[in-house]
Short mmCIF file of C-alpha atoms in Angstrom, two decimals:
data_model
loop_
_atom_site.label_atom_id
_atom_site.label_comp_id
_atom_site.label_asym_id
_atom_site.label_seq_id
_atom_site.Cartn_x
_atom_site.Cartn_y
_atom_site.Cartn_z
CA MET X 20 96.04 148.49 -16.34
CA GLY X 21 93.59 151.15 -16.59
CA THR X 22 91.23 152.21 -13.73
CA GLU X 23 88.47 149.96 -12.49
CA TYR X 24 85.73 152.72 -12.12
CA ALA X 25 82.40 150.66 -13.31
CA ALA X 26 80.93 147.20 -13.04
CA ALA X 27 81.25 147.29 -17.09
CA THR X 28 84.85 147.91 -16.98
CA ALA X 29 85.69 145.90 -14.08
CA SER X 30 84.03 142.96 -15.68
CA ARG X 31 86.71 142.49 -18.51
CA ARG X 32 89.24 142.02 -15.87
CA ARG X 33 87.60 139.71 -13.54
CA ARG X 34 87.55 135.92 -14.18
CA TYR X 35 84.41 135.08 -12.36
CA GLU X 36 83.65 131.22 -12.74
CA PHE X 37 79.69 130.78 -12.72
CA GLY X 38 78.53 127.73 -10.76
CA ALA X 39 81.71 126.78 -9.49
CA GLN X 40 82.42 125.09 -5.87
CA ARG X 41 84.36 127.39 -3.75
CA THR X 42 86.09 127.72 -0.36
CA GLY X 43 87.90 130.44 1.43
CA ASN X 44 86.81 134.03 0.86
CA ARG X 45 86.54 134.60 -2.61
CA MET X 46 83.59 135.93 -4.60
CA LYS X 47 80.83 134.05 -4.33
CA ILE X 48 78.81 134.31 -7.56
CA TYR X 49 76.57 131.31 -8.57
CA ARG X 50 74.84 130.86 -12.06
CA THR X 51 72.91 127.50 -11.14
CA LEU X 52 70.96 127.02 -14.18
CA GLY X 53 74.14 128.06 -16.25
CA LEU X 54 76.19 125.25 -14.28
CA ILE X 55 73.18 122.93 -15.21
CA VAL X 56 73.35 123.56 -18.77
CA VAL X 57 77.02 123.25 -19.00
CA ALA X 58 77.16 120.00 -16.93
CA LEU X 59 74.55 118.37 -19.07
CA LEU X 60 76.17 119.48 -22.64
CA SER X 61 79.60 118.24 -21.28
CA THR X 62 78.07 115.06 -20.72
CA VAL X 63 76.66 114.94 -24.45
CA ILE X 64 79.80 116.02 -25.91
CA CYS X 65 82.01 113.43 -24.11
CA ALA X 66 79.89 110.38 -25.20
CA GLN X 67 79.75 109.52 -29.20
CA ASN X 68 77.89 107.34 -30.99
CA PRO X 69 80.33 104.94 -32.59
CA GLN X 70 77.97 104.58 -35.85
CA ASN X 71 77.45 108.34 -36.78
CA SER X 72 79.72 110.09 -34.28
CA LEU X 73 76.89 112.40 -33.15
CA PRO X 74 76.88 113.36 -29.70
CA VAL X 75 74.74 111.33 -27.20
CA LEU X 76 73.29 112.13 -23.92
CA ASN X 77 75.75 110.42 -20.69
CA VAL X 78 73.83 110.91 -17.67
CA SER X 79 76.76 110.41 -15.42
CA SER X 80 76.69 113.90 -14.14
CA ILE X 81 73.04 113.41 -12.86
CA ASP X 82 72.82 111.99 -9.29
CA LYS X 83 69.69 109.84 -9.50
CA SER X 84 69.63 109.33 -5.84
CA ILE X 85 68.26 113.01 -5.25
CA ASP X 86 64.75 113.91 -6.27
CA PRO X 87 64.84 116.64 -8.86
CA CYS X 88 61.57 118.26 -7.25
CA VAL X 89 63.36 119.03 -3.99
CA ASP X 90 66.83 119.86 -5.28
CA PHE X 91 67.22 120.19 -9.26
CA PHE X 92 70.82 121.44 -8.92
CA GLU X 93 72.12 118.43 -6.96
CA TYR X 94 70.05 116.12 -9.21
CA SER X 95 71.68 117.58 -12.36
CA CYS X 96 74.98 118.08 -11.37
CA GLY X 97 75.54 116.20 -7.87
CA GLY X 98 77.34 113.31 -9.98
CA TRP X 99 79.90 115.36 -11.69
CA ILE X 100 80.48 117.54 -8.41
CA LYS X 101 81.08 113.79 -6.40
CA LYS X 102 83.63 112.79 -9.18
CA ASN X 103 85.41 116.57 -9.33
CA PRO X 104 86.83 117.40 -5.93
CA ILE X 105 88.29 120.70 -5.41
CA PRO X 106 92.07 120.17 -6.24
CA PRO X 107 94.43 121.44 -3.34
CA ASP X 108 95.81 124.43 -5.19
CA GLN X 109 92.40 125.58 -6.35
CA THR X 110 89.56 127.47 -4.20
CA SER X 111 86.87 126.69 -6.74
CA TRP X 112 86.07 123.99 -9.33
CA SER X 113 83.97 123.95 -12.48
CA VAL X 114 83.66 122.95 -15.79
CA TYR X 115 85.15 126.04 -16.79
CA SER X 116 87.92 125.40 -14.15
CA LYS X 117 88.82 122.19 -15.54
CA LEU X 118 88.89 123.45 -18.91
CA GLU X 119 91.21 126.30 -17.68
CA ASP X 120 93.39 123.30 -16.50
CA ASP X 121 93.39 121.40 -19.48
CA ASN X 122 94.34 124.53 -21.57
CA LYS X 123 96.99 125.39 -19.08
CA LEU X 124 98.24 121.84 -20.55
CA ILE X 125 98.48 122.89 -23.55
CA LEU X 126 100.13 126.33 -22.85
CA ARG X 127 102.79 124.31 -21.07
CA ASP X 128 103.35 122.10 -24.02
CA ILE X 129 103.67 124.99 -26.28
CA LEU X 130 106.26 126.92 -23.84
CA GLU X 131 108.20 124.16 -23.21
CA ARG X 132 108.84 123.42 -26.96
CA VAL X 133 109.68 127.48 -27.73
CA ALA X 134 111.91 127.76 -24.37
CA LYS X 135 114.67 125.66 -26.25
CA ALA X 136 117.31 128.08 -27.27
CA ASP X 137 117.00 127.93 -31.11
CA THR X 138 117.79 131.11 -33.46
CA SER X 139 115.51 129.74 -35.49
CA ARG X 140 112.35 130.66 -33.62
CA ALA X 141 109.97 133.27 -34.73
CA ALA X 142 110.18 136.67 -32.80
CA THR X 143 106.84 136.13 -30.82
CA ASN X 144 108.29 132.58 -29.93
CA GLN X 145 111.53 133.72 -28.51
CA LYS X 146 109.89 136.16 -26.18
CA ILE X 147 107.08 133.48 -24.77
CA GLY X 148 110.04 130.89 -24.75
CA ASP X 149 112.75 132.99 -23.03
CA TYR X 150 110.36 134.34 -20.54
CA TYR X 151 109.31 130.66 -19.62
CA ALA X 152 112.46 129.70 -19.34
CA ALA X 153 113.61 132.41 -16.94
CA CYS X 154 110.46 131.82 -15.02
CA MET X 155 111.37 128.21 -14.85
CA ASP X 156 114.75 128.54 -13.94
CA GLU X 157 114.24 127.87 -9.94
CA SER X 158 117.78 127.56 -8.91
CA ALA X 159 118.88 131.14 -10.59
CA ILE X 160 115.81 132.63 -8.93
CA GLU X 161 116.65 131.02 -5.52
CA LYS X 162 120.38 132.19 -5.93
CA ALA X 163 119.27 135.67 -6.64
CA GLY X 164 117.40 136.06 -3.41
CA VAL X 165 115.85 139.53 -2.78
CA ALA X 166 118.88 141.10 -5.05
CA PRO X 167 116.63 141.71 -8.00
CA LEU X 168 114.82 144.35 -5.90
CA ARG X 169 118.15 145.96 -4.27
CA PRO X 170 117.98 148.99 -7.05
CA GLU X 171 114.51 149.95 -6.21
CA LEU X 172 115.04 149.52 -2.55
CA GLU X 173 117.89 151.83 -2.58
CA ARG X 174 115.88 154.54 -4.48
CA ILE X 175 113.30 154.43 -1.87
CA GLU X 176 116.12 154.63 0.85
CA ASN X 177 117.51 157.41 -1.08
CA LEU X 178 114.64 159.43 -0.94
CA LYS X 179 115.18 163.10 0.87
CA SER X 180 111.49 164.31 0.91
CA LYS X 181 107.89 163.62 0.35
CA ALA X 182 108.04 165.88 -2.61
CA GLU X 183 110.28 162.78 -4.38
CA LEU X 184 107.22 160.79 -4.00
CA ALA X 185 105.47 161.77 -7.61
CA SER X 186 108.40 160.91 -9.48
CA LEU X 187 109.28 157.61 -7.43
CA VAL X 188 106.10 155.85 -7.77
CA VAL X 189 105.62 156.01 -11.22
CA SER X 190 108.34 153.00 -11.63
CA MET X 191 106.16 151.12 -8.88
CA GLN X 192 102.60 151.50 -10.31
CA PRO X 193 102.58 149.26 -13.20
CA ALA X 194 101.93 146.05 -10.99
CA LYS X 195 98.22 145.48 -10.79
CA GLU X 196 97.59 141.87 -12.28
CA ASN X 197 95.36 140.27 -10.17
CA TYR X 198 91.96 141.77 -9.16
CA LEU X 199 92.27 139.74 -5.68
CA ARG X 200 95.79 141.44 -5.09
CA GLN X 201 95.64 145.17 -4.51
CA GLU X 202 98.96 146.00 -6.11
CA THR X 203 98.73 149.94 -6.58
CA VAL X 204 100.92 152.20 -5.05
CA LEU X 205 99.41 155.21 -3.47
CA PHE X 206 96.59 155.66 -6.22
CA ASP X 207 95.52 153.80 -9.58
CA PHE X 208 96.17 155.43 -12.56
CA GLY X 209 95.18 154.49 -16.28
CA SER X 210 92.85 155.10 -19.04
CA SER X 211 89.63 154.44 -19.72
CA GLN X 212 86.60 155.10 -22.00
CA ASP X 213 85.16 158.46 -21.39
CA PHE X 214 81.63 158.21 -19.55
CA LYS X 215 80.43 161.34 -21.24
CA ASP X 216 81.87 160.41 -24.62
CA SER X 217 82.33 156.73 -25.01
CA THR X 218 84.33 157.28 -28.46
CA GLN X 219 86.96 158.91 -26.53
CA VAL X 220 89.92 157.68 -24.17
CA ILE X 221 90.65 159.47 -21.10
CA ALA X 222 92.71 159.52 -18.20
CA THR X 223 91.71 157.87 -14.87
CA ALA X 224 92.99 158.54 -11.34
CA ASP X 225 91.16 156.35 -9.02
CA GLN X 226 91.46 154.81 -5.58
CA GLY X 227 94.01 152.43 -4.74
CA GLY X 228 97.13 151.89 -2.65
CA LEU X 229 95.94 149.16 -0.20
CA GLY X 230 97.40 145.80 0.48
CA LEU X 231 94.31 144.08 1.11
CA PRO X 232 91.86 143.39 -1.41
CA ASP X 233 89.31 145.64 -0.23
CA ARG X 234 88.36 148.86 1.98
CA ASP X 235 86.20 146.83 4.14
CA TYR X 236 89.04 144.54 5.43
CA TYR X 237 90.28 147.37 6.95
CA LEU X 238 86.99 148.94 8.48
CA LYS X 239 84.60 146.14 9.56
CA ASP X 240 84.42 145.53 13.10
CA ASP X 241 83.54 142.01 13.64
CA ASP X 242 85.84 139.66 15.10
CA LYS X 243 86.81 137.65 11.89
CA SER X 244 87.97 141.11 10.47
CA LYS X 245 89.96 141.70 13.35
CA GLU X 246 91.66 138.84 13.60
CA LEU X 247 92.48 138.97 9.79
CA ARG X 248 93.91 142.53 10.37
CA LYS X 249 96.37 140.98 13.17
CA GLU X 250 97.14 138.54 10.63
CA TYR X 251 98.05 140.85 7.96
CA LEU X 252 100.09 142.76 10.36
CA ALA X 253 102.03 139.79 11.14
CA HIS X 254 102.65 139.08 7.37
CA VAL X 255 103.91 142.62 6.80
CA GLN X 256 106.37 142.33 9.52
CA LYS X 257 107.25 139.14 8.29
CA MET X 258 108.13 140.38 4.47
CA PHE X 259 109.89 143.46 6.17
CA GLU X 260 112.13 140.67 8.20
CA LEU X 261 112.72 138.98 4.91
CA LEU X 262 114.09 142.41 3.48
CA GLY X 263 116.81 142.03 6.16
CA ASP X 264 115.13 144.31 9.00
CA LYS X 265 115.39 143.49 12.65
CA PRO X 266 111.93 142.34 14.08
CA ASP X 267 111.63 145.45 16.65
CA ALA X 268 111.91 147.83 13.39
CA ALA X 269 110.06 145.61 11.22
CA ALA X 270 107.06 145.60 13.68
CA ALA X 271 107.12 149.43 13.95
CA GLU X 272 107.35 149.70 10.03
CA ALA X 273 104.13 147.28 9.67
CA GLN X 274 102.55 149.39 12.17
CA ALA X 275 103.01 152.49 10.16
CA VAL X 276 101.97 150.72 6.88
CA ILE X 277 98.59 149.52 8.42
CA LYS X 278 97.93 152.95 9.86
CA ILE X 279 98.61 154.73 6.09
CA GLU X 280 96.36 151.91 4.49
CA ALA X 281 93.40 152.19 6.94
CA ALA X 282 93.31 156.07 6.27
CA LEU X 283 93.12 155.58 2.91
CA ALA X 284 90.55 152.91 2.90
CA LYS X 285 88.20 155.32 4.73
CA GLY X 286 88.73 157.43 1.85
CA SER X 287 87.82 154.93 -0.60
CA LEU X 288 84.04 154.00 -1.92
CA THR X 289 82.51 150.70 -1.20
CA ARG X 290 81.72 148.39 -3.73
CA VAL X 291 78.31 148.97 -3.46
CA GLU X 292 78.98 152.79 -4.06
CA ARG X 293 81.26 151.97 -7.11
CA ARG X 294 78.40 150.04 -8.89
CA ASP X 295 76.87 153.77 -9.60
CA PRO X 296 78.52 155.03 -12.55
CA THR X 297 77.19 158.35 -11.46
CA LYS X 298 79.62 158.65 -8.68
CA LEU X 299 82.51 157.50 -10.55
CA TYR X 300 82.70 160.48 -13.32
CA HIS X 301 84.46 163.66 -12.04
CA LYS X 302 86.27 165.43 -15.23
CA LEU X 303 88.57 167.93 -13.40
CA SER X 304 91.45 169.91 -14.76
CA ARG X 305 95.39 169.39 -13.78
CA GLU X 306 94.90 172.53 -11.64
CA GLU X 307 91.75 171.52 -9.79
CA LEU X 308 93.27 168.07 -9.22
CA GLN X 309 96.09 169.87 -7.67
CA ALA X 310 93.93 171.71 -5.33
CA LEU X 311 92.36 168.88 -4.22
CA SER X 312 95.59 166.98 -3.17
CA PRO X 313 98.55 169.87 -3.03
CA SER X 314 100.87 167.69 -1.31
CA PHE X 315 101.38 165.62 -4.21
CA HIS X 316 103.44 167.11 -6.92
CA TRP X 317 100.97 166.13 -10.07
CA SER X 318 102.84 167.97 -12.86
CA GLU X 319 106.11 166.33 -11.98
CA TYR X 320 103.67 162.83 -12.09
CA PHE X 321 102.19 163.59 -15.39
CA THR X 322 105.34 164.27 -16.94
CA HIS X 323 107.31 161.16 -15.71
CA VAL X 324 104.40 159.00 -17.10
CA GLY X 325 104.75 160.95 -20.42
CA LEU X 326 101.36 162.97 -20.16
CA GLY X 327 102.99 166.13 -19.44
CA SER X 328 100.68 168.29 -22.15
CA MET X 329 97.46 166.34 -20.53
CA GLN X 330 94.80 169.01 -19.38
CA SER X 331 92.19 167.04 -17.74
CA LEU X 332 91.37 163.45 -16.27
CA ASN X 333 88.14 161.66 -14.82
CA VAL X 334 89.17 161.76 -10.86
CA VAL X 335 87.15 158.85 -10.23
CA THR X 336 86.84 159.26 -6.00
CA PRO X 337 87.77 163.03 -5.05
CA ASP X 338 87.18 162.45 -1.60
CA PHE X 339 90.19 159.32 -1.71
CA PHE X 340 92.66 162.13 -3.06
CA LYS X 341 91.78 164.15 -0.13
CA ALA X 342 92.24 161.47 2.19
CA LEU X 343 95.57 160.82 0.52
CA ASN X 344 96.64 164.43 0.59
CA SER X 345 95.94 164.43 4.58
CA GLU X 346 98.07 161.12 4.92
CA LEU X 347 100.81 162.84 2.75
CA GLU X 348 100.92 165.84 5.09
CA ARG X 349 100.52 163.80 8.26
CA GLU X 350 102.93 161.19 8.26
CA ASP X 351 106.67 161.56 8.35
CA LEU X 352 109.00 160.45 5.43
CA ALA X 353 110.13 157.35 7.37
CA ASN X 354 106.79 155.89 7.42
CA TRP X 355 106.09 156.48 3.67
CA LYS X 356 109.41 154.81 3.07
CA ALA X 357 108.28 151.67 5.00
CA TYR X 358 105.04 151.83 2.92
CA LEU X 359 106.58 151.96 -0.42
CA ARG X 360 109.46 149.02 0.65
CA TRP X 361 106.18 147.07 1.93
CA HIS X 362 104.58 147.59 -1.72
CA LEU X 363 107.72 146.93 -3.63
CA VAL X 364 107.77 143.34 -1.89
CA HIS X 365 104.35 142.84 -1.99
CA ALA X 366 104.00 143.20 -5.66
CA ASN X 367 107.09 141.30 -6.48
CA ALA X 368 107.05 138.54 -4.00
CA PRO X 369 105.50 135.98 -6.16
CA PHE X 370 108.59 136.08 -8.53
CA LEU X 371 111.18 136.16 -5.70
CA SER X 372 112.94 133.08 -4.10
CA SER X 373 110.81 130.52 -2.16
CA THR X 374 111.33 132.18 1.33
CA PHE X 375 109.33 135.32 -0.19
CA VAL X 376 106.97 133.29 -2.35
CA ASN X 377 105.92 130.87 0.55
CA ALA X 378 105.17 133.66 2.81
CA ASP X 379 103.15 135.46 0.47
CA PHE X 380 101.37 132.31 -0.40
CA ASP X 381 100.46 131.60 3.48
CA PHE X 382 98.84 135.05 3.55
CA PHE X 383 96.99 135.92 0.85
CA ASP X 384 96.16 132.43 -0.79
CA LYS X 385 95.80 130.26 2.26
CA THR X 386 94.70 132.66 4.96
CA LEU X 387 92.44 134.99 2.52
CA GLN X 388 91.44 132.57 -0.08
CA GLY X 389 91.45 128.72 1.53
CA THR X 390 93.83 127.50 -1.10
CA GLN X 391 95.65 124.52 0.58
CA GLU X 392 98.74 124.22 -1.76
CA LEU X 393 100.70 126.57 -3.93
CA GLU X 394 100.33 125.67 -7.58
CA PRO X 395 103.41 124.31 -9.31
CA ARG X 396 105.95 126.30 -10.71
CA TRP X 397 105.00 125.64 -14.31
CA LYS X 398 101.45 126.75 -13.74
CA ARG X 399 102.69 129.88 -12.06
CA CYS X 400 104.98 130.53 -15.12
CA VAL X 401 102.24 129.66 -17.66
CA THR X 402 99.91 132.22 -15.93
CA SER X 403 102.87 134.66 -15.84
CA VAL X 404 103.46 134.51 -19.68
CA ASP X 405 99.92 135.03 -20.44
CA ASN X 406 99.74 137.96 -18.17
CA GLN X 407 102.61 139.70 -19.76
CA LEU X 408 102.64 138.30 -23.23
CA GLY X 409 99.01 137.16 -23.82
CA GLU X 410 98.44 137.86 -27.26
CA ALA X 411 101.85 136.43 -28.15
CA LEU X 412 101.27 133.05 -26.25
CA GLY X 413 97.50 133.49 -27.71
CA GLN X 414 99.06 133.10 -31.40
CA ALA X 415 100.65 130.07 -30.49
CA TYR X 416 97.77 128.83 -28.85
CA VAL X 417 95.10 129.53 -31.59
CA GLU X 418 97.60 128.09 -34.34
CA ARG X 419 97.01 124.47 -32.42
CA MET X 420 93.67 124.92 -30.61
CA PHE X 421 91.00 127.39 -32.63
CA SER X 422 91.10 127.37 -36.61
CA PRO X 423 90.05 129.93 -38.65
CA GLU X 424 86.78 127.52 -39.45
CA ALA X 425 86.33 127.44 -36.07
CA LYS X 426 85.98 130.95 -35.49
CA GLN X 427 83.65 131.20 -38.48
CA ARG X 428 81.44 128.57 -37.04
CA ALA X 429 81.33 130.16 -33.79
CA LEU X 430 80.60 133.72 -35.47
CA LYS X 431 77.87 132.12 -37.43
CA ILE X 432 76.37 130.90 -34.23
CA VAL X 433 76.58 134.47 -32.68
CA LYS X 434 74.79 135.84 -36.02
CA GLN X 435 72.13 133.59 -35.74
CA ILE X 436 71.40 134.46 -32.34
CA GLU X 437 71.37 137.85 -33.18
CA ARG X 438 68.68 137.47 -35.82
CA ALA X 439 66.67 135.68 -33.48
CA MET X 440 66.72 138.50 -31.02
CA GLN X 441 66.06 140.57 -33.67
CA GLN X 442 62.77 138.78 -34.31
CA ASP X 443 61.87 139.08 -30.64
CA VAL X 444 62.33 142.36 -30.15
CA THR X 445 60.33 143.32 -33.33
CA GLY X 446 57.44 141.29 -31.90
CA LEU X 447 57.27 142.81 -28.69
CA PRO X 448 53.81 144.18 -28.09
CA TRP X 449 54.74 146.39 -25.08
CA MET X 450 57.56 147.83 -26.66
CA SER X 451 57.25 151.03 -28.57
CA ARG X 452 58.39 151.76 -32.20
CA THR X 453 60.90 154.39 -31.19
CA THR X 454 62.36 152.18 -28.70
CA LYS X 455 62.36 149.26 -30.82
CA GLU X 456 64.33 151.26 -33.54
CA HIS X 457 66.94 152.24 -30.84
CA ALA X 458 67.16 148.52 -29.26
CA LEU X 459 67.85 147.32 -33.26
CA GLU X 460 70.36 149.89 -33.74
CA LYS X 461 72.19 148.84 -30.93
CA LEU X 462 71.99 145.24 -31.56
CA HIS X 463 73.23 145.90 -35.02
CA ALA X 464 76.33 147.63 -33.60
CA ILE X 465 77.47 144.62 -31.49
CA ALA X 466 81.00 144.13 -32.51
CA ASN X 467 81.98 140.38 -32.03
CA LYS X 468 85.20 139.37 -30.98
CA ILE X 469 85.43 135.91 -31.23
CA GLY X 470 88.47 133.57 -30.73
CA TYR X 471 91.24 136.05 -31.22
CA PRO X 472 91.92 139.74 -32.69
CA ASP X 473 92.31 140.58 -35.95
CA ARG X 474 95.36 142.47 -35.48
CA TRP X 475 97.97 141.02 -32.87
CA ARG X 476 99.88 143.21 -30.48
CA ASP X 477 103.37 144.38 -30.99
CA TYR X 478 105.82 143.18 -28.40
CA SER X 479 108.78 144.10 -30.31
CA THR X 480 109.76 146.77 -28.15
CA LEU X 481 109.52 144.70 -25.08
CA LYS X 482 112.96 143.21 -23.92
CA ILE X 483 112.94 139.71 -22.74
CA ASP X 484 116.04 137.90 -20.99
CA ARG X 485 115.91 134.48 -20.42
CA ASN X 486 118.12 135.18 -17.34
CA ASP X 487 116.31 137.67 -15.56
CA GLU X 488 112.94 136.20 -14.22
CA LEU X 489 111.87 139.63 -12.07
CA GLY X 490 113.45 141.91 -14.60
CA ASN X 491 110.99 140.21 -17.48
CA VAL X 492 108.05 141.00 -14.83
CA LEU X 493 108.95 144.47 -14.11
CA ARG X 494 109.81 145.33 -17.90
CA GLY X 495 106.57 143.55 -18.86
CA ARG X 496 104.42 145.65 -16.48
CA GLU X 497 106.10 149.14 -17.76
CA PHE X 498 105.29 147.94 -21.18
CA GLU X 499 101.46 147.30 -20.54
CA PHE X 500 101.01 150.40 -18.38
CA HIS X 501 102.47 152.71 -21.00
CA ARG X 502 100.35 150.88 -23.84
CA GLN X 503 97.48 151.86 -21.89
CA LEU X 504 98.25 155.44 -21.23
CA SER X 505 99.44 156.01 -24.94
CA LYS X 506 95.65 155.51 -25.93
CA ILE X 507 94.78 158.56 -23.70
CA GLY X 508 93.15 161.61 -25.72
CA LYS X 509 92.78 159.11 -28.82
CA PRO X 510 89.53 157.55 -30.10
CA VAL X 511 88.75 154.01 -28.82
CA ASP X 512 90.08 151.33 -30.53
CA ARG X 513 87.08 149.02 -30.83
CA GLY X 514 89.51 146.28 -31.96
CA ASP X 515 91.64 146.17 -29.03
CA TRP X 516 90.99 142.76 -26.81
CA GLN X 517 90.89 142.96 -22.99
CA MET X 518 91.43 139.44 -22.40
CA SER X 519 94.10 136.90 -24.29
CA PRO X 520 93.11 134.29 -26.51
CA PRO X 521 93.73 131.20 -24.09
CA THR X 522 91.56 133.06 -21.41
CA VAL X 523 88.58 130.55 -20.17
CA ASN X 524 85.94 133.43 -20.16
CA ALA X 525 83.37 135.45 -22.39
CA TYR X 526 81.61 138.67 -21.38
CA TYR X 527 79.19 141.45 -23.07
CA ASP X 528 80.60 144.63 -22.59
CA PRO X 529 77.91 147.41 -22.39
CA GLN X 530 80.26 150.36 -22.66
CA MET X 531 82.03 148.97 -25.89
CA ASN X 532 78.99 147.21 -27.14
CA ASP X 533 80.76 143.84 -27.95
CA ILE X 534 80.66 140.29 -27.34
CA ASN X 535 83.83 138.87 -26.28
CA PHE X 536 84.25 134.85 -26.64
CA PRO X 537 88.28 134.16 -26.66
CA ALA X 538 89.46 131.04 -28.06
CA GLY X 539 90.31 129.50 -24.79
CA ILE X 540 86.54 129.29 -23.86
CA LEU X 541 85.37 127.90 -27.20
CA GLN X 542 86.81 124.29 -26.30
CA PRO X 543 85.16 121.25 -25.45
CA PRO X 544 82.97 120.66 -23.73
CA LEU X 545 81.59 123.99 -24.00
CA PHE X 546 82.24 124.31 -28.14
CA SER X 547 83.74 122.01 -30.62
CA ASP X 548 84.22 122.67 -34.26
CA GLU X 549 83.35 119.07 -34.71
CA SER X 550 80.31 118.79 -32.80
CA ASP X 551 76.74 118.78 -33.45
CA ALA X 552 75.16 122.37 -33.57
CA ALA X 553 73.07 121.84 -30.57
CA PRO X 554 75.71 121.48 -28.07
CA ASN X 555 77.61 124.30 -29.37
CA TYR X 556 74.32 126.46 -28.70
#
C-alpha cells in the first residue's frame, strides 16, 4: 500500500473503534459522546412496537444505579458494558466491534458457500472461494510447515553482496496489511496524492523496516520498554530457531536484527512529528535520492518495480534514508541476511503452520496487545480474504446485505446533512463573504462514497490456487503493491476506495474531500433501510 505520510492518509487504513473497552497497549481513542449516542440508538432499533413496527426506546443499556450528574457515560452505557464483556480473542469491544463480528459471520457463510468446488461459480466467487478454501485447509498448511518460504530463504542465503539488496527486497516489500505490525523491509514505498498538487499521484519513499509497531518501542528508557525489548529479542530468536537455526546462532542473529532496527528507529520521525504535513514533503529527483543514500542502488530498485523512467518522488523522511545508508555501510552482509530472514518469517508467520502462528500470536497479540486467545481459523481466513480480495468479497456481501435502495436512502441522508450545513455556513455572522464562498465550494465538491464503489476492482490477473495458501497471500500482496504503483504519474482516481465494502468504519478524507461509509457500517443498529429516519440520522 502507499506510504502513510499524513494523518489524513493514515486515517484511511486505521480502523479506530470509538468509545470501545480496551485492554493491552493498543491505541486508546475514546469518543464518549459518540458511544452514548450509538448505545441509545442501538436500543431504539432493537425494540419494535408490534402495532406499527416503529422503533421504541429500550433502556436496558442504561445503568440506573449511576447518577447521570456524576458519571453520564456509565449511566448511559453501563448496562451495555456489563452485558457485553470483552471476548478473549479481542482487545476491545464496542457496538462497532459487535457489528464487525456479526459481519464476519455473514462473510463466513458467503465464503463457505462459494468455497465448494463448482465450475458454474462466477469468476469473482471462484477467487474468493478458492482463497478461503486454501486458508481453511489446516492439514495441508501443517504438513507444509516452513517449506513455502524455502525459495525466498534460499534467495536471501544466495546473496553475494549488499549491492544485490535493491533487487531482492522488491519481492519482500508488499507485506503491509496491519498498522499494528511493521511489515516493511528496509523502508516503505508506495504512492499517494502529491501534497502540492492533489490532482496527481506521486511516488513516496518513507521510513519503515521495523519489527515493532513504532520507533519509540526501541528508544524509550523506562522499565516497561526495556522489558518489552527483551521479550522481543527472545521472540526473534525463537523464530530463527523455528527456521532451523541452532540456539547460539539464533541468539546472535536476533541481536543483529535488533541493532539494525534500533538504528533505523533513531532515524525515524515520531508520531507527533508525523502529524505535521510540512515535515512530510520533500520532493527529490532520483539523483538527489541516490546522493542521500548512495549505498542503495535506487535505479536498480526502480527498474524492478516498473518505475524505470520515474524522475522524481516524495522522500517523506530524508533523515531516515541517511540512517539507512549508514547501516548499509556499517553492517556486514551476514547481519543483513539475518535481518531479511527475520522480516520474511515475521511477515508470513500468520500463514504458516501452527508453531509459527502461535509464536507470532504470543508476542504480537498477547504480549503487545493483551489478547488472551487466538481467533478461530475461520475468522482469520475471513479477514485474510477481505484484505486481499476486498472488493470481490464486497460484491457478494452487498448483494446480500446492502441493496441499491439502501444506498440511495443513505445518500439522501448525507445530502440532507450537507444542505443543513450549507444553511449554517450561510448564516454565520462571524464568517466573511469570501470565506463562506470558499467553504460552500468545498462543501459542494464533496464526493460521497456510500456502501460500495460504482466500479468494481478487476482481479482477473490475480492467480488464486485453492491448494496454495501462502502463495495466494504473496500473490495478493504483489497484486496490490503494483496496483498502487501503477497510479504514479497519473491523475488521482476519485472513484477508488481505500476500504472494502464489508468494513465497519466511516471517515472523511480531507485530502480527497470525500465522505466514506462502507456497507459494513451501514447495518443495524447503526443504520437500517427498514428503520425510522430518526435513529438512522
